[in-house]
mmCIF file with all atom_site columns, C-alpha atoms in Angstrom:
data_model
loop_
_atom_site.group_PDB
_atom_site.id
_atom_site.type_symbol
_atom_site.label_atom_id
_atom_site.label_alt_id
_atom_site.label_comp_id
_atom_site.label_asym_id
_atom_site.label_entity_id
_atom_site.label_seq_id
_atom_site.pdbx_PDB_ins_code
_atom_site.Cartn_x
_atom_site.Cartn_y
_atom_site.Cartn_z
_atom_site.occupancy
_atom_site.B_iso_or_equiv
_atom_site.pdbx_formal_charge
_atom_site.auth_seq_id
_atom_site.auth_comp_id
_atom_site.auth_asym_id
_atom_site.auth_atom_id
_atom_site.pdbx_PDB_model_num
ATOM 1   C CA . LEU A 1 1   ? 22.634 91.449 133.869 1.00 0.00 ? 1   LEU A CA 1
ATOM 2   C CA . LYS A 1 2   ? 20.343 90.907 130.839 1.00 0.00 ? 2   LYS A CA 1
ATOM 3   C CA . SER A 1 3   ? 22.578 90.375 127.612 1.00 0.00 ? 3   SER A CA 1
ATOM 4   C CA . GLU A 1 4   ? 21.601 94.257 125.783 1.00 0.00 ? 4   GLU A CA 1
ATOM 5   C CA . GLU A 1 5   ? 23.442 95.187 129.090 1.00 0.00 ? 5   GLU A CA 1
ATOM 6   C CA . ILE A 1 6   ? 26.545 93.505 128.270 1.00 0.00 ? 6   ILE A CA 1
ATOM 7   C CA . ILE A 1 7   ? 26.509 93.713 125.310 1.00 0.00 ? 7   ILE A CA 1
ATOM 8   C CA . SER A 1 8   ? 26.142 97.723 124.872 1.00 0.00 ? 8   SER A CA 1
ATOM 9   C CA . THR A 1 9   ? 29.863 98.115 127.053 1.00 0.00 ? 9   THR A CA 1
ATOM 10  C CA . ILE A 1 10  ? 31.795 94.247 126.676 1.00 0.00 ? 10  ILE A CA 1
ATOM 11  C CA . GLY A 1 11  ? 33.445 95.949 124.000 1.00 0.00 ? 11  GLY A CA 1
ATOM 12  C CA . ASP A 1 12  ? 35.886 97.518 125.425 1.00 0.00 ? 12  ASP A CA 1
ATOM 13  C CA . TYR A 1 13  ? 36.822 94.134 127.641 1.00 0.00 ? 13  TYR A CA 1
ATOM 14  C CA . GLU A 1 14  ? 39.187 91.072 127.867 1.00 0.00 ? 14  GLU A CA 1
ATOM 15  C CA . ALA A 1 15  ? 37.255 89.254 130.027 1.00 0.00 ? 15  ALA A CA 1
ATOM 16  C CA . LEU A 1 16  ? 34.007 88.935 131.123 1.00 0.00 ? 16  LEU A CA 1
ATOM 17  C CA . VAL A 1 17  ? 32.760 87.206 135.161 1.00 0.00 ? 17  VAL A CA 1
ATOM 18  C CA . VAL A 1 18  ? 30.111 86.028 135.067 1.00 0.00 ? 18  VAL A CA 1
ATOM 19  C CA . ARG A 1 19  ? 27.631 83.808 137.702 1.00 0.00 ? 19  ARG A CA 1
ATOM 20  C CA . SER A 1 20  ? 24.831 81.637 136.625 1.00 0.00 ? 20  SER A CA 1
ATOM 21  C CA . GLN A 1 21  ? 21.923 83.833 136.131 1.00 0.00 ? 21  GLN A CA 1
ATOM 22  C CA . THR A 1 22  ? 23.418 85.414 132.691 1.00 0.00 ? 22  THR A CA 1
ATOM 23  C CA . GLN A 1 23  ? 23.488 84.341 129.166 1.00 0.00 ? 23  GLN A CA 1
ATOM 24  C CA . VAL A 1 24  ? 26.707 84.628 127.631 1.00 0.00 ? 24  VAL A CA 1
ATOM 25  C CA . SER A 1 25  ? 25.135 84.113 124.675 1.00 0.00 ? 25  SER A CA 1
ATOM 26  C CA . ALA A 1 26  ? 26.968 83.427 120.434 1.00 0.00 ? 26  ALA A CA 1
ATOM 27  C CA . ARG A 1 27  ? 25.704 87.212 120.268 1.00 0.00 ? 27  ARG A CA 1
ATOM 28  C CA . VAL A 1 28  ? 27.375 88.676 123.969 1.00 0.00 ? 28  VAL A CA 1
ATOM 29  C CA . ILE A 1 29  ? 30.337 86.867 122.581 1.00 0.00 ? 29  ILE A CA 1
ATOM 30  C CA . GLU A 1 30  ? 29.814 88.302 119.190 1.00 0.00 ? 30  GLU A CA 1
ATOM 31  C CA . ALA A 1 31  ? 30.077 91.923 120.881 1.00 0.00 ? 31  ALA A CA 1
ATOM 32  C CA . GLY A 1 32  ? 33.177 91.668 122.690 1.00 0.00 ? 32  GLY A CA 1
ATOM 33  C CA . GLY A 1 33  ? 35.974 91.646 120.107 1.00 0.00 ? 33  GLY A CA 1
ATOM 34  C CA . LYS A 1 34  ? 38.161 92.015 122.944 1.00 0.00 ? 34  LYS A CA 1
ATOM 35  C CA . LEU A 1 35  ? 37.353 88.640 124.885 1.00 0.00 ? 35  LEU A CA 1
ATOM 36  C CA . GLN A 1 36  ? 40.144 87.087 125.761 1.00 0.00 ? 36  GLN A CA 1
ATOM 37  C CA . VAL A 1 37  ? 38.484 84.667 128.304 1.00 0.00 ? 37  VAL A CA 1
ATOM 38  C CA . ILE A 1 38  ? 34.855 84.533 129.951 1.00 0.00 ? 38  ILE A CA 1
ATOM 39  C CA . ALA A 1 39  ? 35.101 83.386 133.499 1.00 0.00 ? 39  ALA A CA 1
ATOM 40  C CA . ARG A 1 40  ? 31.864 81.543 135.324 1.00 0.00 ? 40  ARG A CA 1
ATOM 41  C CA . ALA A 1 41  ? 32.221 82.535 139.125 1.00 0.00 ? 41  ALA A CA 1
ATOM 42  C CA . GLY A 1 42  ? 30.953 79.044 139.975 1.00 0.00 ? 42  GLY A CA 1
ATOM 43  C CA . VAL A 1 43  ? 30.441 75.545 138.971 1.00 0.00 ? 43  VAL A CA 1
ATOM 44  C CA . GLY A 1 44  ? 30.041 74.239 135.486 1.00 0.00 ? 44  GLY A CA 1
ATOM 45  C CA . VAL A 1 45  ? 29.554 75.952 132.238 1.00 0.00 ? 45  VAL A CA 1
ATOM 46  C CA . ASP A 1 46  ? 26.448 75.955 130.995 1.00 0.00 ? 46  ASP A CA 1
ATOM 47  C CA . ASN A 1 47  ? 25.230 79.511 130.269 1.00 0.00 ? 47  ASN A CA 1
ATOM 48  C CA . ILE A 1 48  ? 27.578 80.214 128.697 1.00 0.00 ? 48  ILE A CA 1
ATOM 49  C CA . ASP A 1 49  ? 28.064 79.285 124.592 1.00 0.00 ? 49  ASP A CA 1
ATOM 50  C CA . VAL A 1 50  ? 31.471 77.735 125.167 1.00 0.00 ? 50  VAL A CA 1
ATOM 51  C CA . GLU A 1 51  ? 30.647 76.421 121.194 1.00 0.00 ? 51  GLU A CA 1
ATOM 52  C CA . GLU A 1 52  ? 30.966 80.079 120.212 1.00 0.00 ? 52  GLU A CA 1
ATOM 53  C CA . ALA A 1 53  ? 33.103 80.991 122.367 1.00 0.00 ? 53  ALA A CA 1
ATOM 54  C CA . THR A 1 54  ? 36.195 78.908 121.379 1.00 0.00 ? 54  THR A CA 1
ATOM 55  C CA . ARG A 1 55  ? 35.342 79.005 117.702 1.00 0.00 ? 55  ARG A CA 1
ATOM 56  C CA . ARG A 1 56  ? 36.466 82.258 118.417 1.00 0.00 ? 56  ARG A CA 1
ATOM 57  C CA . GLY A 1 57  ? 39.802 81.306 120.313 1.00 0.00 ? 57  GLY A CA 1
ATOM 58  C CA . ILE A 1 58  ? 38.462 83.148 123.720 1.00 0.00 ? 58  ILE A CA 1
ATOM 59  C CA . VAL A 1 59  ? 39.151 80.445 126.814 1.00 0.00 ? 59  VAL A CA 1
ATOM 60  C CA . VAL A 1 60  ? 35.705 80.142 129.025 1.00 0.00 ? 60  VAL A CA 1
ATOM 61  C CA . VAL A 1 61  ? 37.021 78.809 132.628 1.00 0.00 ? 61  VAL A CA 1
ATOM 62  C CA . ASN A 1 62  ? 34.560 78.181 136.285 1.00 0.00 ? 62  ASN A CA 1
ATOM 63  C CA . ALA A 1 63  ? 35.350 77.858 140.079 1.00 0.00 ? 63  ALA A CA 1
ATOM 64  C CA . PRO A 1 64  ? 34.654 73.985 139.908 1.00 0.00 ? 64  PRO A CA 1
ATOM 65  C CA . THR A 1 65  ? 35.476 73.675 143.866 1.00 0.00 ? 65  THR A CA 1
ATOM 66  C CA . GLY A 1 66  ? 33.765 77.192 144.839 1.00 0.00 ? 66  GLY A CA 1
ATOM 67  C CA . ASN A 1 67  ? 31.060 75.718 146.367 1.00 0.00 ? 67  ASN A CA 1
ATOM 68  C CA . THR A 1 68  ? 31.837 72.009 146.842 1.00 0.00 ? 68  THR A CA 1
ATOM 69  C CA . ILE A 1 69  ? 31.784 71.841 150.074 1.00 0.00 ? 69  ILE A CA 1
ATOM 70  C CA . SER A 1 70  ? 28.089 74.453 151.003 1.00 0.00 ? 70  SER A CA 1
ATOM 71  C CA . ALA A 1 71  ? 26.537 72.007 148.164 1.00 0.00 ? 71  ALA A CA 1
ATOM 72  C CA . ALA A 1 72  ? 27.054 68.666 150.051 1.00 0.00 ? 72  ALA A CA 1
ATOM 73  C CA . GLU A 1 73  ? 26.059 70.055 153.384 1.00 0.00 ? 73  GLU A CA 1
ATOM 74  C CA . HIS A 1 74  ? 23.094 71.534 151.518 1.00 0.00 ? 74  HIS A CA 1
ATOM 75  C CA . THR A 1 75  ? 22.601 68.212 149.979 1.00 0.00 ? 75  THR A CA 1
ATOM 76  C CA . ILE A 1 76  ? 22.391 66.092 152.795 1.00 0.00 ? 76  ILE A CA 1
ATOM 77  C CA . ALA A 1 77  ? 19.977 68.713 154.575 1.00 0.00 ? 77  ALA A CA 1
ATOM 78  C CA . LEU A 1 78  ? 17.313 68.296 152.587 1.00 0.00 ? 78  LEU A CA 1
ATOM 79  C CA . MET A 1 79  ? 17.971 64.739 151.752 1.00 0.00 ? 79  MET A CA 1
ATOM 80  C CA . LEU A 1 80  ? 16.896 65.076 155.840 1.00 0.00 ? 80  LEU A CA 1
ATOM 81  C CA . SER A 1 81  ? 14.540 67.445 156.173 1.00 0.00 ? 81  SER A CA 1
ATOM 82  C CA . LEU A 1 82  ? 12.988 65.340 153.775 1.00 0.00 ? 82  LEU A CA 1
ATOM 83  C CA . ALA A 1 83  ? 13.492 62.189 155.534 1.00 0.00 ? 83  ALA A CA 1
ATOM 84  C CA . ARG A 1 84  ? 12.479 63.160 158.697 1.00 0.00 ? 84  ARG A CA 1
ATOM 85  C CA . ASN A 1 85  ? 9.285  65.053 157.034 1.00 0.00 ? 85  ASN A CA 1
ATOM 86  C CA . ILE A 1 86  ? 10.417 69.062 158.128 1.00 0.00 ? 86  ILE A CA 1
ATOM 87  C CA . PRO A 1 87  ? 9.264  70.571 156.198 1.00 0.00 ? 87  PRO A CA 1
ATOM 88  C CA . GLN A 1 88  ? 5.250  69.597 156.871 1.00 0.00 ? 88  GLN A CA 1
ATOM 89  C CA . ALA A 1 89  ? 5.546  69.001 160.364 1.00 0.00 ? 89  ALA A CA 1
ATOM 90  C CA . ASN A 1 90  ? 7.165  72.867 160.779 1.00 0.00 ? 90  ASN A CA 1
ATOM 91  C CA . ALA A 1 91  ? 3.683  73.990 158.132 1.00 0.00 ? 91  ALA A CA 1
ATOM 92  C CA . ILE A 1 92  ? 1.495  72.128 160.773 1.00 0.00 ? 92  ILE A CA 1
ATOM 93  C CA . LEU A 1 93  ? 3.318  73.306 163.425 1.00 0.00 ? 93  LEU A CA 1
ATOM 94  C CA . ARG A 1 94  ? 3.304  77.297 162.066 1.00 0.00 ? 94  ARG A CA 1
ATOM 95  C CA . SER A 1 95  ? -0.546 76.328 161.811 1.00 0.00 ? 95  SER A CA 1
ATOM 96  C CA . GLY A 1 96  ? -0.829 75.832 165.737 1.00 0.00 ? 96  GLY A CA 1
ATOM 97  C CA . VAL A 1 97  ? -1.698 72.065 165.199 1.00 0.00 ? 97  VAL A CA 1
ATOM 98  C CA . TRP A 1 98  ? 0.762  69.372 166.471 1.00 0.00 ? 98  TRP A CA 1
ATOM 99  C CA . ARG A 1 99  ? 1.140  66.178 165.386 1.00 0.00 ? 99  ARG A CA 1
ATOM 100 C CA . ARG A 1 100 ? 3.832  63.806 166.237 1.00 0.00 ? 100 ARG A CA 1
ATOM 101 C CA . SER A 1 101 ? 2.477  60.732 164.799 1.00 0.00 ? 101 SER A CA 1
ATOM 102 C CA . ASP A 1 102 ? 2.637  61.925 161.250 1.00 0.00 ? 102 ASP A CA 1
ATOM 103 C CA . PHE A 1 103 ? 6.223  63.201 161.289 1.00 0.00 ? 103 PHE A CA 1
ATOM 104 C CA . MET A 1 104 ? 7.868  61.033 162.086 1.00 0.00 ? 104 MET A CA 1
ATOM 105 C CA . GLY A 1 105 ? 9.776  60.272 159.039 1.00 0.00 ? 105 GLY A CA 1
ATOM 106 C CA . THR A 1 106 ? 12.344 57.664 158.539 1.00 0.00 ? 106 THR A CA 1
ATOM 107 C CA . GLU A 1 107 ? 15.865 57.211 159.513 1.00 0.00 ? 107 GLU A CA 1
ATOM 108 C CA . VAL A 1 108 ? 18.580 57.780 157.148 1.00 0.00 ? 108 VAL A CA 1
ATOM 109 C CA . ARG A 1 109 ? 21.324 55.278 158.622 1.00 0.00 ? 109 ARG A CA 1
ATOM 110 C CA . ASN A 1 110 ? 21.326 51.664 156.689 1.00 0.00 ? 110 ASN A CA 1
ATOM 111 C CA . LYS A 1 111 ? 18.898 53.405 153.974 1.00 0.00 ? 111 LYS A CA 1
ATOM 112 C CA . THR A 1 112 ? 21.482 52.840 150.451 1.00 0.00 ? 112 THR A CA 1
ATOM 113 C CA . LEU A 1 113 ? 21.965 56.697 148.707 1.00 0.00 ? 113 LEU A CA 1
ATOM 114 C CA . GLY A 1 114 ? 22.808 56.491 145.254 1.00 0.00 ? 114 GLY A CA 1
ATOM 115 C CA . ILE A 1 115 ? 24.855 59.747 143.214 1.00 0.00 ? 115 ILE A CA 1
ATOM 116 C CA . ILE A 1 116 ? 25.214 60.056 140.217 1.00 0.00 ? 116 ILE A CA 1
ATOM 117 C CA . GLY A 1 117 ? 28.108 61.950 139.361 1.00 0.00 ? 117 GLY A CA 1
ATOM 118 C CA . LEU A 1 118 ? 30.620 61.569 141.875 1.00 0.00 ? 118 LEU A CA 1
ATOM 119 C CA . GLY A 1 119 ? 32.835 64.119 140.796 1.00 0.00 ? 119 GLY A CA 1
ATOM 120 C CA . ASN A 1 120 ? 34.036 67.260 143.902 1.00 0.00 ? 120 ASN A CA 1
ATOM 121 C CA . ILE A 1 121 ? 30.516 67.609 145.091 1.00 0.00 ? 121 ILE A CA 1
ATOM 122 C CA . GLY A 1 122 ? 29.153 64.326 144.408 1.00 0.00 ? 122 GLY A CA 1
ATOM 123 C CA . SER A 1 123 ? 32.564 62.718 146.175 1.00 0.00 ? 123 SER A CA 1
ATOM 124 C CA . GLU A 1 124 ? 32.176 65.620 149.261 1.00 0.00 ? 124 GLU A CA 1
ATOM 125 C CA . VAL A 1 125 ? 28.392 63.732 149.807 1.00 0.00 ? 125 VAL A CA 1
ATOM 126 C CA . ALA A 1 126 ? 29.320 60.668 150.094 1.00 0.00 ? 126 ALA A CA 1
ATOM 127 C CA . ARG A 1 127 ? 31.913 61.180 152.932 1.00 0.00 ? 127 ARG A CA 1
ATOM 128 C CA . ARG A 1 128 ? 29.128 63.406 154.791 1.00 0.00 ? 128 ARG A CA 1
ATOM 129 C CA . ALA A 1 129 ? 26.714 60.271 154.437 1.00 0.00 ? 129 ALA A CA 1
ATOM 130 C CA . ARG A 1 130 ? 29.378 57.857 155.260 1.00 0.00 ? 130 ARG A CA 1
ATOM 131 C CA . GLY A 1 131 ? 28.908 59.118 158.933 1.00 0.00 ? 131 GLY A CA 1
ATOM 132 C CA . LEU A 1 132 ? 25.373 58.745 158.749 1.00 0.00 ? 132 LEU A CA 1
ATOM 133 C CA . GLU A 1 133 ? 26.180 54.875 158.347 1.00 0.00 ? 133 GLU A CA 1
ATOM 134 C CA . MET A 1 134 ? 24.490 55.112 154.390 1.00 0.00 ? 134 MET A CA 1
ATOM 135 C CA . LYS A 1 135 ? 25.010 52.436 151.957 1.00 0.00 ? 135 LYS A CA 1
ATOM 136 C CA . LEU A 1 136 ? 26.862 54.409 149.355 1.00 0.00 ? 136 LEU A CA 1
ATOM 137 C CA . ILE A 1 137 ? 26.256 53.421 145.143 1.00 0.00 ? 137 ILE A CA 1
ATOM 138 C CA . ALA A 1 138 ? 27.177 55.728 142.068 1.00 0.00 ? 138 ALA A CA 1
ATOM 139 C CA . TYR A 1 139 ? 26.624 55.377 138.950 1.00 0.00 ? 139 TYR A CA 1
ATOM 140 C CA . ASP A 1 140 ? 29.479 57.562 136.576 1.00 0.00 ? 140 ASP A CA 1
ATOM 141 C CA . PRO A 1 141 ? 30.754 56.079 134.191 1.00 0.00 ? 141 PRO A CA 1
ATOM 142 C CA . PHE A 1 142 ? 33.664 58.567 134.244 1.00 0.00 ? 142 PHE A CA 1
ATOM 143 C CA . ILE A 1 143 ? 35.515 57.223 137.412 1.00 0.00 ? 143 ILE A CA 1
ATOM 144 C CA . SER A 1 144 ? 37.317 54.968 137.892 1.00 0.00 ? 144 SER A CA 1
ATOM 145 C CA . VAL A 1 145 ? 36.346 51.147 140.493 1.00 0.00 ? 145 VAL A CA 1
ATOM 146 C CA . ASP A 1 146 ? 39.580 52.843 142.830 1.00 0.00 ? 146 ASP A CA 1
ATOM 147 C CA . TYR A 1 147 ? 38.596 56.157 143.383 1.00 0.00 ? 147 TYR A CA 1
ATOM 148 C CA . ALA A 1 148 ? 35.305 55.084 144.197 1.00 0.00 ? 148 ALA A CA 1
ATOM 149 C CA . HIS A 1 149 ? 36.629 52.126 146.985 1.00 0.00 ? 149 HIS A CA 1
ATOM 150 C CA . ASN A 1 150 ? 38.732 54.847 148.601 1.00 0.00 ? 150 ASN A CA 1
ATOM 151 C CA . LEU A 1 151 ? 35.258 56.420 149.375 1.00 0.00 ? 151 LEU A CA 1
ATOM 152 C CA . GLN A 1 152 ? 33.904 53.176 150.230 1.00 0.00 ? 152 GLN A CA 1
ATOM 153 C CA . VAL A 1 153 ? 31.430 53.494 147.236 1.00 0.00 ? 153 VAL A CA 1
ATOM 154 C CA . GLU A 1 154 ? 29.956 50.844 145.021 1.00 0.00 ? 154 GLU A CA 1
ATOM 155 C CA . LEU A 1 155 ? 29.584 51.827 141.406 1.00 0.00 ? 155 LEU A CA 1
ATOM 156 C CA . VAL A 1 156 ? 27.005 50.563 139.551 1.00 0.00 ? 156 VAL A CA 1
ATOM 157 C CA . SER A 1 157 ? 24.679 51.050 136.898 1.00 0.00 ? 157 SER A CA 1
ATOM 158 C CA . LEU A 1 158 ? 22.342 53.230 136.394 1.00 0.00 ? 158 LEU A CA 1
ATOM 159 C CA . GLU A 1 159 ? 19.199 51.084 136.687 1.00 0.00 ? 159 GLU A CA 1
ATOM 160 C CA . GLN A 1 160 ? 20.611 49.655 139.879 1.00 0.00 ? 160 GLN A CA 1
ATOM 161 C CA . LEU A 1 161 ? 21.157 51.885 141.240 1.00 0.00 ? 161 LEU A CA 1
ATOM 162 C CA . LEU A 1 162 ? 17.713 53.050 140.700 1.00 0.00 ? 162 LEU A CA 1
ATOM 163 C CA . ARG A 1 163 ? 15.884 50.034 141.751 1.00 0.00 ? 163 ARG A CA 1
ATOM 164 C CA . GLU A 1 164 ? 18.084 49.972 145.006 1.00 0.00 ? 164 GLU A CA 1
ATOM 165 C CA . SER A 1 165 ? 18.374 53.325 145.963 1.00 0.00 ? 165 SER A CA 1
ATOM 166 C CA . ASP A 1 166 ? 16.332 54.893 148.959 1.00 0.00 ? 166 ASP A CA 1
ATOM 167 C CA . PHE A 1 167 ? 17.897 58.242 148.090 1.00 0.00 ? 167 PHE A CA 1
ATOM 168 C CA . ILE A 1 168 ? 18.949 59.932 144.889 1.00 0.00 ? 168 ILE A CA 1
ATOM 169 C CA . THR A 1 169 ? 21.415 62.352 144.693 1.00 0.00 ? 169 THR A CA 1
ATOM 170 C CA . PHE A 1 170 ? 22.374 64.133 141.397 1.00 0.00 ? 170 PHE A CA 1
ATOM 171 C CA . HIS A 1 171 ? 25.807 65.661 140.705 1.00 0.00 ? 171 HIS A CA 1
ATOM 172 C CA . LEU A 1 172 ? 26.289 66.249 137.221 1.00 0.00 ? 172 LEU A CA 1
ATOM 173 C CA . PRO A 1 173 ? 27.293 68.997 134.684 1.00 0.00 ? 173 PRO A CA 1
ATOM 174 C CA . LEU A 1 174 ? 23.773 70.409 133.203 1.00 0.00 ? 174 LEU A CA 1
ATOM 175 C CA . THR A 1 175 ? 25.543 68.917 129.265 1.00 0.00 ? 175 THR A CA 1
ATOM 176 C CA . ALA A 1 176 ? 23.434 67.075 126.177 1.00 0.00 ? 176 ALA A CA 1
ATOM 177 C CA . SER A 1 177 ? 23.953 64.238 127.483 1.00 0.00 ? 177 SER A CA 1
ATOM 178 C CA . THR A 1 178 ? 23.260 64.576 131.288 1.00 0.00 ? 178 THR A CA 1
ATOM 179 C CA . LYS A 1 179 ? 20.087 66.810 130.544 1.00 0.00 ? 179 LYS A CA 1
ATOM 180 C CA . ALA A 1 180 ? 17.161 64.227 130.131 1.00 0.00 ? 180 ALA A CA 1
ATOM 181 C CA . LEU A 1 181 ? 19.020 61.908 131.565 1.00 0.00 ? 181 LEU A CA 1
ATOM 182 C CA . ILE A 1 182 ? 16.630 60.994 134.072 1.00 0.00 ? 182 ILE A CA 1
ATOM 183 C CA . GLY A 1 183 ? 13.154 61.312 132.990 1.00 0.00 ? 183 GLY A CA 1
ATOM 184 C CA . ALA A 1 184 ? 9.810  59.960 134.329 1.00 0.00 ? 184 ALA A CA 1
ATOM 185 C CA . LYS A 1 185 ? 10.702 56.569 132.708 1.00 0.00 ? 185 LYS A CA 1
ATOM 186 C CA . GLU A 1 186 ? 13.481 56.161 134.911 1.00 0.00 ? 186 GLU A CA 1
ATOM 187 C CA . LEU A 1 187 ? 12.041 57.833 137.940 1.00 0.00 ? 187 LEU A CA 1
ATOM 188 C CA . ALA A 1 188 ? 8.615  54.874 137.470 1.00 0.00 ? 188 ALA A CA 1
ATOM 189 C CA . ASN A 1 189 ? 12.267 52.132 138.193 1.00 0.00 ? 189 ASN A CA 1
ATOM 190 C CA . HIS A 1 190 ? 13.265 54.380 141.532 1.00 0.00 ? 190 HIS A CA 1
ATOM 191 C CA . GLN A 1 191 ? 12.014 51.653 144.848 1.00 0.00 ? 191 GLN A CA 1
ATOM 192 C CA . GLN A 1 192 ? 8.535  53.592 147.127 1.00 0.00 ? 192 GLN A CA 1
#
């Protein structure tokens, strides 16, 4: 829904449930005079003005585990797809050509997977990657060494992760401190 649509109808409601594409701005929150709760049907709340909601005493909630397994499986699928050059091979095959030697790719076994963010999704990615016999390292300043150890993951600095990883996966909420965490400068340190 567009903000204008929500603003025109939200005044009589006590709750608002949105998905990721719906922006809940200060204007929307102001129009919801009876709002008591704003819920995000999914992970994260980056599309909701949490500061404004909090200022008005409105509770903001999300469903952080709703798509955890799907997101982790999708991450592994994308990594394997890139490692084995599946998108490129598919495009060439559809054009009627097949050059197997051009698309051998690489095995992920014994490769290092760097996981940035070892929360719900990052932890599930680690569990699946362990089954692929990958070496697992992670950067997450909020996770204990014991938690990482139980996942058979080594906690390292962001710099070390970028230097040592063959593959990198990113699983952090979008916040002011994570928005520009990785850029061209940081990726220049990633091994090729």
